[in-house]
XYZ file of C-alpha atoms in Angstrom:
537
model
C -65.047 -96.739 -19.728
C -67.196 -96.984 -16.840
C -70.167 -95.709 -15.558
C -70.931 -94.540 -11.463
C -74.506 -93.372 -10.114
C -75.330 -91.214 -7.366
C -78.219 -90.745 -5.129
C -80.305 -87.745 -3.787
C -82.301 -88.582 -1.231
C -83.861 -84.839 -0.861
C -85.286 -85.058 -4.513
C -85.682 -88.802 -5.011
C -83.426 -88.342 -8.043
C -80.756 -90.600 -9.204
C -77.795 -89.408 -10.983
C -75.544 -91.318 -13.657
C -71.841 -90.549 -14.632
C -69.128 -92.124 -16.892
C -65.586 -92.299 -16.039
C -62.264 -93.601 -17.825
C -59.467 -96.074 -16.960
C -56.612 -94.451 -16.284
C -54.824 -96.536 -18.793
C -56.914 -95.315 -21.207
C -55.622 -91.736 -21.192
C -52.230 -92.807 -22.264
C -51.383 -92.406 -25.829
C -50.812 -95.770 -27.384
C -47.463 -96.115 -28.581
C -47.797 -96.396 -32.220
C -49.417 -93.022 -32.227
C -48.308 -88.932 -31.896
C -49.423 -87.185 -28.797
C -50.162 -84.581 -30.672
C -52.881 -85.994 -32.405
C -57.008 -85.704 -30.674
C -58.354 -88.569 -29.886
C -61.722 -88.816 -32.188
C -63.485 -90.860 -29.173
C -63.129 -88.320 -26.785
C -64.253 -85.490 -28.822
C -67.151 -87.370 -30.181
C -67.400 -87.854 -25.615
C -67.413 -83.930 -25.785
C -70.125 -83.795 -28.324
C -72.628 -86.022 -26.435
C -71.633 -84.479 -23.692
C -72.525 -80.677 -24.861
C -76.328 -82.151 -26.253
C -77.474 -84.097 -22.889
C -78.945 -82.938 -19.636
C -76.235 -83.008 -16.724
C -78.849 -83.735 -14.178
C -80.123 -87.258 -15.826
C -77.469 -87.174 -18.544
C -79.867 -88.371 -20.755
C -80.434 -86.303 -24.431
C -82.933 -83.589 -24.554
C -85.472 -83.249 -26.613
C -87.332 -80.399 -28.487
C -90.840 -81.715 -27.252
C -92.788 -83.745 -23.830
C -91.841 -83.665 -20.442
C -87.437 -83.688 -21.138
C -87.510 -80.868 -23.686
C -84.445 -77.857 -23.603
C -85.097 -75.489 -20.712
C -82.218 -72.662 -19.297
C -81.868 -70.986 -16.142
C -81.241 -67.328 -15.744
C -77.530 -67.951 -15.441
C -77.475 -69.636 -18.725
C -77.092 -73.520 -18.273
C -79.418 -75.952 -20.302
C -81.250 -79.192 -18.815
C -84.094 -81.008 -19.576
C -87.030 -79.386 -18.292
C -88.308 -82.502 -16.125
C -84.953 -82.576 -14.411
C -84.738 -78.711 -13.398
C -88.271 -78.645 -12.668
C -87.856 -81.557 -10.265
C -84.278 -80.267 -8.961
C -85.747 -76.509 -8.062
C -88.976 -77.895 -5.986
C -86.575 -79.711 -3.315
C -84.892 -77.681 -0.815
C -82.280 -76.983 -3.092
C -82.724 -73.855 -4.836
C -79.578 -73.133 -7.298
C -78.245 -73.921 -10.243
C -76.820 -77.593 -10.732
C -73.807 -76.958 -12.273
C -73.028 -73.066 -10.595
C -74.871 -73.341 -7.897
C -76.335 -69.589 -8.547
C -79.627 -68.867 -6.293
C -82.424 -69.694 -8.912
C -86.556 -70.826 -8.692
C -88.961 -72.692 -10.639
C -90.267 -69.533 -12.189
C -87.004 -68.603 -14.224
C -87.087 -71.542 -16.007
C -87.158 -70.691 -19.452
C -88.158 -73.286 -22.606
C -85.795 -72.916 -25.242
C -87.563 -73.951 -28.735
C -84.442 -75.326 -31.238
C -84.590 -78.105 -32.820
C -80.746 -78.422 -32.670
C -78.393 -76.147 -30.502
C -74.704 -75.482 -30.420
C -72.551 -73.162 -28.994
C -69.983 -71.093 -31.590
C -67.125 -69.865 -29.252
C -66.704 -65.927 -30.628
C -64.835 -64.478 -27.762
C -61.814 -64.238 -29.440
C -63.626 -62.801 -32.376
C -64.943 -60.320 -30.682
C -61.969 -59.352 -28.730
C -59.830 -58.993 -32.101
C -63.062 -56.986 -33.827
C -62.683 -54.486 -30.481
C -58.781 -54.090 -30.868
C -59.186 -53.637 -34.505
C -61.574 -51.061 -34.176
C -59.110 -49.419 -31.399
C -56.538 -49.427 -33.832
C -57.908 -47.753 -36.612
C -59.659 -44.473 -34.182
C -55.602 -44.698 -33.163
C -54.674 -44.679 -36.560
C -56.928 -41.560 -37.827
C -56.217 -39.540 -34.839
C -52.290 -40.260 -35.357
C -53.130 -39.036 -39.273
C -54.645 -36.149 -38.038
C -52.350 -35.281 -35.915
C -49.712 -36.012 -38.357
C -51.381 -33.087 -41.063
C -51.615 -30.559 -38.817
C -47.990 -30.952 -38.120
C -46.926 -30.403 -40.850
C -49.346 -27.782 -41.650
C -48.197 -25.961 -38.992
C -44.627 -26.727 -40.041
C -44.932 -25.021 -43.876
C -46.441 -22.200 -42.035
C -43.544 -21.660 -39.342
C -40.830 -22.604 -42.347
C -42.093 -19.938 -44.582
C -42.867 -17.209 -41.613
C -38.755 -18.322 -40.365
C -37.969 -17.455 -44.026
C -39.254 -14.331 -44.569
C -37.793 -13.089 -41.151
C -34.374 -14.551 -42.061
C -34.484 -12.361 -45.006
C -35.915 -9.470 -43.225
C -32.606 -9.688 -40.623
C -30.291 -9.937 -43.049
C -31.570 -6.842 -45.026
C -31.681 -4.771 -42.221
C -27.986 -6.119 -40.897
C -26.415 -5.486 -44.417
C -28.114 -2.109 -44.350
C -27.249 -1.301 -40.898
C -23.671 -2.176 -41.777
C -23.678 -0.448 -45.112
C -25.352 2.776 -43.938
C -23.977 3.343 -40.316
C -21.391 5.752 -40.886
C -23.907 7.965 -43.130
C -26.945 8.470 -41.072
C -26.222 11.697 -39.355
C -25.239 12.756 -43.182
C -28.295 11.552 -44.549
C -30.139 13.603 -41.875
C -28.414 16.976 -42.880
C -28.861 16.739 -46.312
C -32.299 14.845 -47.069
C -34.273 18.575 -47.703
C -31.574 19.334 -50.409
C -31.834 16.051 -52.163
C -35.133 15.458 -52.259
C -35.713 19.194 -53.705
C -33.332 18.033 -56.500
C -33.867 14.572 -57.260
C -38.153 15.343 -57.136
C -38.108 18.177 -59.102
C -40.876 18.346 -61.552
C -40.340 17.789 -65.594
C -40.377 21.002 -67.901
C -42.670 19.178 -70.238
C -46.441 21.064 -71.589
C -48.444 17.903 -70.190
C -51.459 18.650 -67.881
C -54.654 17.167 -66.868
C -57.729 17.815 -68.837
C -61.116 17.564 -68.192
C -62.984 14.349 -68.695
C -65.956 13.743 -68.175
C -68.695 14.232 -65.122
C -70.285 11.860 -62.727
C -73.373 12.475 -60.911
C -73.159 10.249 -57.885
C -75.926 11.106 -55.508
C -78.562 13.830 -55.993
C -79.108 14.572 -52.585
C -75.467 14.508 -51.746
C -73.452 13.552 -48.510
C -70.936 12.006 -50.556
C -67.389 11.060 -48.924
C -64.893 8.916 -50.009
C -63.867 6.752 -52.878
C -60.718 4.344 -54.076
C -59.596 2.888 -56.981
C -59.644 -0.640 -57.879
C -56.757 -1.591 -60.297
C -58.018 -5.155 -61.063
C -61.464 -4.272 -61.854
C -60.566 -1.162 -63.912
C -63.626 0.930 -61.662
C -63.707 3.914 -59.024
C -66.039 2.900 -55.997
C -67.646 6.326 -54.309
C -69.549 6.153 -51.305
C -72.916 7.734 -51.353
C -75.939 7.215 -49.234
C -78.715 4.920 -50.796
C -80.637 6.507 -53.816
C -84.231 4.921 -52.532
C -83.590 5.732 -48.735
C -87.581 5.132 -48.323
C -87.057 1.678 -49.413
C -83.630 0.807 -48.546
C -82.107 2.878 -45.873
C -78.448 3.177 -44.994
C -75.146 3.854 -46.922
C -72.871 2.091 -49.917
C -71.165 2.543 -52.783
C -71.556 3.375 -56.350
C -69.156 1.328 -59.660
C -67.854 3.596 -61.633
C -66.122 1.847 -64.792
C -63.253 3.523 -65.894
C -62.949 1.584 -69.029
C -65.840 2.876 -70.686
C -66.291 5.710 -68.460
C -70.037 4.392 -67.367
C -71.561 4.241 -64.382
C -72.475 1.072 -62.506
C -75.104 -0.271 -59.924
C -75.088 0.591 -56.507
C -74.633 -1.643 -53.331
C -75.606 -1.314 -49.868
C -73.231 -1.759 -47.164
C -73.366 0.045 -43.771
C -76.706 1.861 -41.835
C -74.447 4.828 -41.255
C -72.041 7.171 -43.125
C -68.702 5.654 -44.833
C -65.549 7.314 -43.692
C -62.936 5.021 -45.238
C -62.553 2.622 -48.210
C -59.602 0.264 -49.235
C -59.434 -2.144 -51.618
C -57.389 -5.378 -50.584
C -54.180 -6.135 -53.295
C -54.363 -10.230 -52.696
C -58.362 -10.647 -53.208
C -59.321 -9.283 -56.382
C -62.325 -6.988 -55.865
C -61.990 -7.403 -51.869
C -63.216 -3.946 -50.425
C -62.597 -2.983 -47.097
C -64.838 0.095 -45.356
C -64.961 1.784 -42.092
C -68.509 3.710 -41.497
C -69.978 5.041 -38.259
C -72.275 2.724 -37.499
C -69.783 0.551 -35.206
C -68.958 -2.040 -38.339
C -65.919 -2.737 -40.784
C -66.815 -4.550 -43.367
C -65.789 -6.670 -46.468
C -67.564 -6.400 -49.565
C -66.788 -8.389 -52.858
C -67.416 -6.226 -56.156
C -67.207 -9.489 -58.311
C -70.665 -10.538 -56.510
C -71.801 -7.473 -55.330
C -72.233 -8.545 -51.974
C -71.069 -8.479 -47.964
C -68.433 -11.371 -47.094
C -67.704 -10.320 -43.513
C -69.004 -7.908 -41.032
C -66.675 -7.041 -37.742
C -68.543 -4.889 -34.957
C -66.148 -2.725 -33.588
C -68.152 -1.403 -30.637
C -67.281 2.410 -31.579
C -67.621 4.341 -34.618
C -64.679 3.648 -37.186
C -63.209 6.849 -38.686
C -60.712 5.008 -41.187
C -59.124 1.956 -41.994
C -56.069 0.255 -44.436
C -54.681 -2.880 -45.696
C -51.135 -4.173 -44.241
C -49.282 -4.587 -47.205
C -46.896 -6.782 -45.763
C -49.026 -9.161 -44.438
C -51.913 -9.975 -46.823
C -54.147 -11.389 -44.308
C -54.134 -8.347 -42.232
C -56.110 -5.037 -42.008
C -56.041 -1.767 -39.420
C -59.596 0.119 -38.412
C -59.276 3.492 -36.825
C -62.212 4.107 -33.872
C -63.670 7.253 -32.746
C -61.039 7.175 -29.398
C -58.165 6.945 -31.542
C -57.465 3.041 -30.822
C -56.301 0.825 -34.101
C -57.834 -2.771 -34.160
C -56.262 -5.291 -36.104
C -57.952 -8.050 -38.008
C -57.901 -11.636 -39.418
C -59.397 -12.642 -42.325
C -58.391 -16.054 -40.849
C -60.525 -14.786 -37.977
C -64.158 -14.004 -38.119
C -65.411 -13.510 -34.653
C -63.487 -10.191 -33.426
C -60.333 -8.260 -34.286
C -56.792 -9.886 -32.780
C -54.922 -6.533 -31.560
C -55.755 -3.343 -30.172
C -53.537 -0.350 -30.615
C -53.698 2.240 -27.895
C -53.586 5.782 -28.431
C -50.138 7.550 -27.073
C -51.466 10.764 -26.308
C -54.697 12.299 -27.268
C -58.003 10.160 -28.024
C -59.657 11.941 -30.654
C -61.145 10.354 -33.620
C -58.420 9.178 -36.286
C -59.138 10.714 -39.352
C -56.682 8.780 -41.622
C -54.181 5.242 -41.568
C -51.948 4.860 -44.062
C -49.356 1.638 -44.623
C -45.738 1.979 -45.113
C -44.330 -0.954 -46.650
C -40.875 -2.319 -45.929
C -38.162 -1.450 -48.207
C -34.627 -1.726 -48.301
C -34.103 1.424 -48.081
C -31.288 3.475 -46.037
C -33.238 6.225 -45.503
C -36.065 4.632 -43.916
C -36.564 0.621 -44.479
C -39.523 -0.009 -41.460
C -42.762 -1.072 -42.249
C -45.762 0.067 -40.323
C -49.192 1.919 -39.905
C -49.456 5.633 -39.846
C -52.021 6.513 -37.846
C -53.427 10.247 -37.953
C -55.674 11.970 -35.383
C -57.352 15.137 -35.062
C -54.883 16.138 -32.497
C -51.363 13.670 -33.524
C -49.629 11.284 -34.895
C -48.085 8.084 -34.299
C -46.332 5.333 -36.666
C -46.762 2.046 -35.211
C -43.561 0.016 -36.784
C -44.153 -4.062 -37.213
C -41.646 -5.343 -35.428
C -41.317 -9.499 -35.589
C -44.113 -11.776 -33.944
C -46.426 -9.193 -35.600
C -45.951 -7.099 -33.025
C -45.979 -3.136 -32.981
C -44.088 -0.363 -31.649
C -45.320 3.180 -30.948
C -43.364 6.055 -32.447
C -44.863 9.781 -31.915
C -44.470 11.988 -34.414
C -43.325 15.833 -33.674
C -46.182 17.114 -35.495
C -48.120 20.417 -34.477
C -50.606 19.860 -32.078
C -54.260 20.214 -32.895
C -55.607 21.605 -36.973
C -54.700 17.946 -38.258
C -57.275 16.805 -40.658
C -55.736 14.609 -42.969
C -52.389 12.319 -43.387
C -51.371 10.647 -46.957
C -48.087 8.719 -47.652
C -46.265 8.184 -50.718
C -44.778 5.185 -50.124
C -41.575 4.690 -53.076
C -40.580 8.134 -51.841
C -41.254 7.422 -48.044
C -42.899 11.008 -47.494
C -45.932 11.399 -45.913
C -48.523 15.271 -46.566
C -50.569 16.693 -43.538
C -52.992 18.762 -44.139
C -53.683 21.645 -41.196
C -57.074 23.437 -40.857
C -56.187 27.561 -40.803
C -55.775 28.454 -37.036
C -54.408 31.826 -34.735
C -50.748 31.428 -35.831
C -51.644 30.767 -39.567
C -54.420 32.465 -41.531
C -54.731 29.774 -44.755
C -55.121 25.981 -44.965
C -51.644 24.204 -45.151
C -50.062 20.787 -46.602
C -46.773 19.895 -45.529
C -44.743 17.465 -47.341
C -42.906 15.305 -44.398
C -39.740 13.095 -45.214
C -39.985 9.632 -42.780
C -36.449 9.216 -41.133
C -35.155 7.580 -38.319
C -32.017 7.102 -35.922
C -30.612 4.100 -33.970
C -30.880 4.639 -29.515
C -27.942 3.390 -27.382
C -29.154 0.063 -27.575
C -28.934 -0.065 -31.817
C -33.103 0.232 -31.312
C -34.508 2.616 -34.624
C -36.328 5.942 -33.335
C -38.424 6.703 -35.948
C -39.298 10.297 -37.141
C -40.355 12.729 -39.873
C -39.598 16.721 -40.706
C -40.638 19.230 -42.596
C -39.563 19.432 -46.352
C -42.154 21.689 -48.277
C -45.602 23.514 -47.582
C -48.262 24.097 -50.000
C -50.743 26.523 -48.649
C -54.075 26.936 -49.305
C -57.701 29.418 -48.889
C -58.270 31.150 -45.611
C -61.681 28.584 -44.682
C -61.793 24.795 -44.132
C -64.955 23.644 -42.796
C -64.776 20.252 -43.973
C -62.606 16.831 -43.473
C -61.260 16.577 -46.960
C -58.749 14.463 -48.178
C -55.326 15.238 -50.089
C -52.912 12.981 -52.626
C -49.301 12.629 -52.928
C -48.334 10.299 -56.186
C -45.936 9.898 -58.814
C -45.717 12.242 -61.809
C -47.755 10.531 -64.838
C -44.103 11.466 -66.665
C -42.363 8.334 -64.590
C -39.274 10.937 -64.075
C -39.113 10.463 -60.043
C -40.913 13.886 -59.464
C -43.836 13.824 -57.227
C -47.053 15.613 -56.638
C -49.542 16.809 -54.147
C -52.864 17.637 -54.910
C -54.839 19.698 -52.017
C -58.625 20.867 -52.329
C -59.409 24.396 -51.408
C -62.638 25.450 -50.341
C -62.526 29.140 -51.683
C -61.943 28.157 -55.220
C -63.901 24.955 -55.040
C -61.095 23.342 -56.697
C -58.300 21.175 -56.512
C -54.921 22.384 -56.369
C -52.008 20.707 -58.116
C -48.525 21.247 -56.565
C -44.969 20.466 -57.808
C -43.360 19.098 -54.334
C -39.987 19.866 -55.568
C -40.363 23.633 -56.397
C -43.244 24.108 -54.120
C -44.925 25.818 -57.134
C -48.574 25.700 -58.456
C -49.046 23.528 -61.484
C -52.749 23.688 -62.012
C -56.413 24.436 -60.994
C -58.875 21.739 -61.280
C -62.051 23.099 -60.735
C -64.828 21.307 -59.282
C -67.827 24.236 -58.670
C -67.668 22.800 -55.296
C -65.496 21.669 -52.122
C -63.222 19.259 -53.114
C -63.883 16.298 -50.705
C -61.233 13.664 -51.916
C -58.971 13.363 -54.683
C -57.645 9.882 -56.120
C -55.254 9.067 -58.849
C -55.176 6.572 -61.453
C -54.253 4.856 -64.137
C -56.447 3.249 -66.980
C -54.581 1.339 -70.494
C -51.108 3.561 -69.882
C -53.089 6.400 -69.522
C -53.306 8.522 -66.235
C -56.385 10.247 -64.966
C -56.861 11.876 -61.425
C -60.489 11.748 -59.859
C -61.696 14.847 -57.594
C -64.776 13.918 -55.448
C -67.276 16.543 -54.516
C -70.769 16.097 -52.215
C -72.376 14.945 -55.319
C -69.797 14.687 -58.286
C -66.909 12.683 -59.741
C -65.167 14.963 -62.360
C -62.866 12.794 -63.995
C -59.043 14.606 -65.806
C -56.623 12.895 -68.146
C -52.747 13.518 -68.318
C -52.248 14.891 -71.991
């Protein structure tokens, strides 16, 4: 070891350094290279607690005590005050531009330096790793979210293919033949029973006392019938909603308010127990749950909504008929706005009824799809794959159309005509769904005339018919029409064509709803202020 000193002339300081003999930085022989050398790191440590301008140790107090420049480096502050008030004004050791006044008196008693860079650098790539890691997992779940979805969508359409392939291949040779002879058959095989059983009067509801009455549905899982009725303190609590009417004990229930405006159409979902669906006037569907009595969802259509349905082959899904005669579609996945618009084919007048036709496997007619009846038309939209629909006009009269009901195990649909110049009394025509396959093996779908049921000479109001299964269960079916003359409702064996019975009502008839209650069957008529209420026996 030796030691060197240096002059500066400019300050009047005198520096001292140590050095080492070369042949002291060879290893001795006796020893590993590997090994430190504990002289030279005790050198470090002295080295790391002394002033580099004197190299003498600092102290905590008096004239030599720990000082730092701006950029960091520690001296003694007797040294760095001296070094800055020459004409050279940087930093010692990195010669940054510094002065006398960023001299800065550290206060520690002792001080050393804990080298955390790497530390720090492997707390940063940790923390990279793991936002990696959760955006990967995230990633990775909706993946395979989306995956079940697609698989189970793929599946149902792989099924849906095949049934219509083995039906296509089954039935090909017997369409035309199923054409000629459907009138025949269906008179035959829906014939009604010969038994003595009838409906009977019930019992009476009084909905509303000031009337204006509408609509009403069933709802199978709560065991009730939901009319709408405007609200019974309108001074209070303006607006429309419905009335609970159990069918179990045959009492009536509270009321709860729904839309501003007049209800035109209620349905009650078959996946959601107690999920009602209703169209009103004042621009909004809405979705009301009975089990709390209270509104879920509310969709503003923009337009008055004349009627609306569930799609029964998609649970998720529901059709609203507007004033113009478009369909929207909804989401109850999606709760800003509706997902599809259906454009009217021909006339845009108000539709006055939708109606689902499931898919069945069925030769005569297996689609699925929304029938959508207008004032003026009719069209059946078919749900083709992708959820996607396909416009097929039906040869209907034009004009007089004021209601459409389907039957959907029979795949019939009843129109109801208001009496016009070429026919003096209110008629109901039972129409059989059929179809037949283009050039390119694409399904035309249409409907004809099997039976009419024909009414009084007046219809002044909208009412609504019904088209169900005889009570009996022996495949018959039956149509029951309102007729304004009679106020009554008119029972009608759609085999025969014949009269059954005469409900009546003491007024118009307004809608009519069938039901069943503990293996019993009833059928509701709906008047302006009523619900009478008639048990098969």
């Amino acid at each position: 070891m030796y030691w060197w000193r240096r002059d500066f002339p400019q300050t009047g300081l005198k520096t001292w350094g140590r050095g080492r003999c070369e042949e002291n930085l060879s290893c001795p022989p006796n020893k590993s290279p590997q090994k430190s050398n504990p002289l030279l790191a005790s050198a470090d440590e002295e080295e790391a607690d002394t002033c580099t301008i004197c190299l003498e140790q600092w102290t905590n107090a008096g004239d030599h005590r720990l000082s730092a420049l701006r950029c960091g480096h520690l001296f003694g502050y007797k040294c760095i005050s001296k070094w800055l008030k020459g004409q050279a004004r940087k930093c010692p050791q990195c010669n940054k531009k510094a002065k006398h006044s960023d001299i800065v008196v550290l206060y520690a008693r002792t001080l050393r330096a804990l080298d955390a860079s790497e530390q720090e650098l492997m707390k940063s790539s940790l923390e990279e790793e793991q936002m990696l890691r959760k955006k990967a997992e995230l990633e990775s779940a909706q993946c395979r979210l989306q995956l079940q979805v697609l698989t189970e969508e793929c599946t149902k359409l792989h099924s849906r293919v095949q049934d219509l392939k083995n039906l296509i291949v089954q039935h090909q040779g017997q369409i035309s033949q199923l054409t000629g002879s459907s009138q025949a058959r269906f008179l035959s095989s829906l014939s009604s029973s010969q038994s003595q059983h009838k409906y009977h009067f019930q019992k009476t509801f009084t909905v509303s006392q000031t009337g204006n009455c509408r609509v009403m549905t069933y709802c199978d899982a709560l065991s009730c019938l939901v009319v709408s009725q405007p609200s019974p303190q309108a001074s209070f609590l303006p607006g429309f909603g419905v009335k609970m009417l159990s069918t179990a004990n045959m009492k009536s229930n509270q009321y709860i308010p729904m839309h501003g405006k007049q209800i035109r159409g209620l349905a009650f979902s078959s996946r959601s127990k107690g999920l009602l669906l209703s169209a009103s006037l004042d621009n909004t569907v809405k979705l009301t749950s009975l089990e709390t009595n209270t509104v879920v969802q509310t969709y503003n259509t923009g337009r008055p909504v004349w009627s609306c349905c569930w799609c029964l082959d998609e649970n998720n899904y529901m059709y609203a008929g507007l004033v113009n005669g478009s369909i929207l579609l909804y989401d109850l996945r999606n709760t800003s706005s509706h997902i599809q618009e259906l454009v009217p084919q021909k006339a845009r007048c108000p539709l006055v009824s939708l109606s689902y036709i499931p898919r069945a496997a069925s030769a005569a007619f297996p689609f699925g799809g929304v029938l959508a009846g207008s004032l003026e038309d009719a069209s059946f939209w078919e749900l083709k794959m992708g959820f996607t629909h396909w416009p097929h006009v039906m040869p209907m009269e034009p004009g007089g159309c004021i209601d459409f009901q389907t039957e959907s195990s029979t795949r019939h649909c009843l129109v109801t005509y208001r009496p016009d110049k070429n026919h003096s009394t209110l008629r109901s025509v039972l129409m059989e769904m059929s179809y037949k396959l283009d050039d390119a093996g694409e399904p035309i779908c249409s409907c004809h005339s099997v039976q009419t049921f024909r009414g009084g000479p007046t219809c002044k109001l909208l009412t609504k018919s019904a088209i169900f299964q005889n009570p009996e269960n022996d495949g018959s079916i039956l149509v029951c029409t309102g007729d304004e003359v009679s106020n009554s409702a008119l029972l009608w064996d759609a085999g025969s064509g014949s009269l059954l019975q005469e409900l009546q009502a003491n007024q118009p008839v307004l809608d009519i709803c069938p039901f069943q209650v503990n293996h019993n069957s009833y059928l509701a008529t709906l008047t302006e202020k009523m619900v009478h209420i008639h048990r098969w026996e």
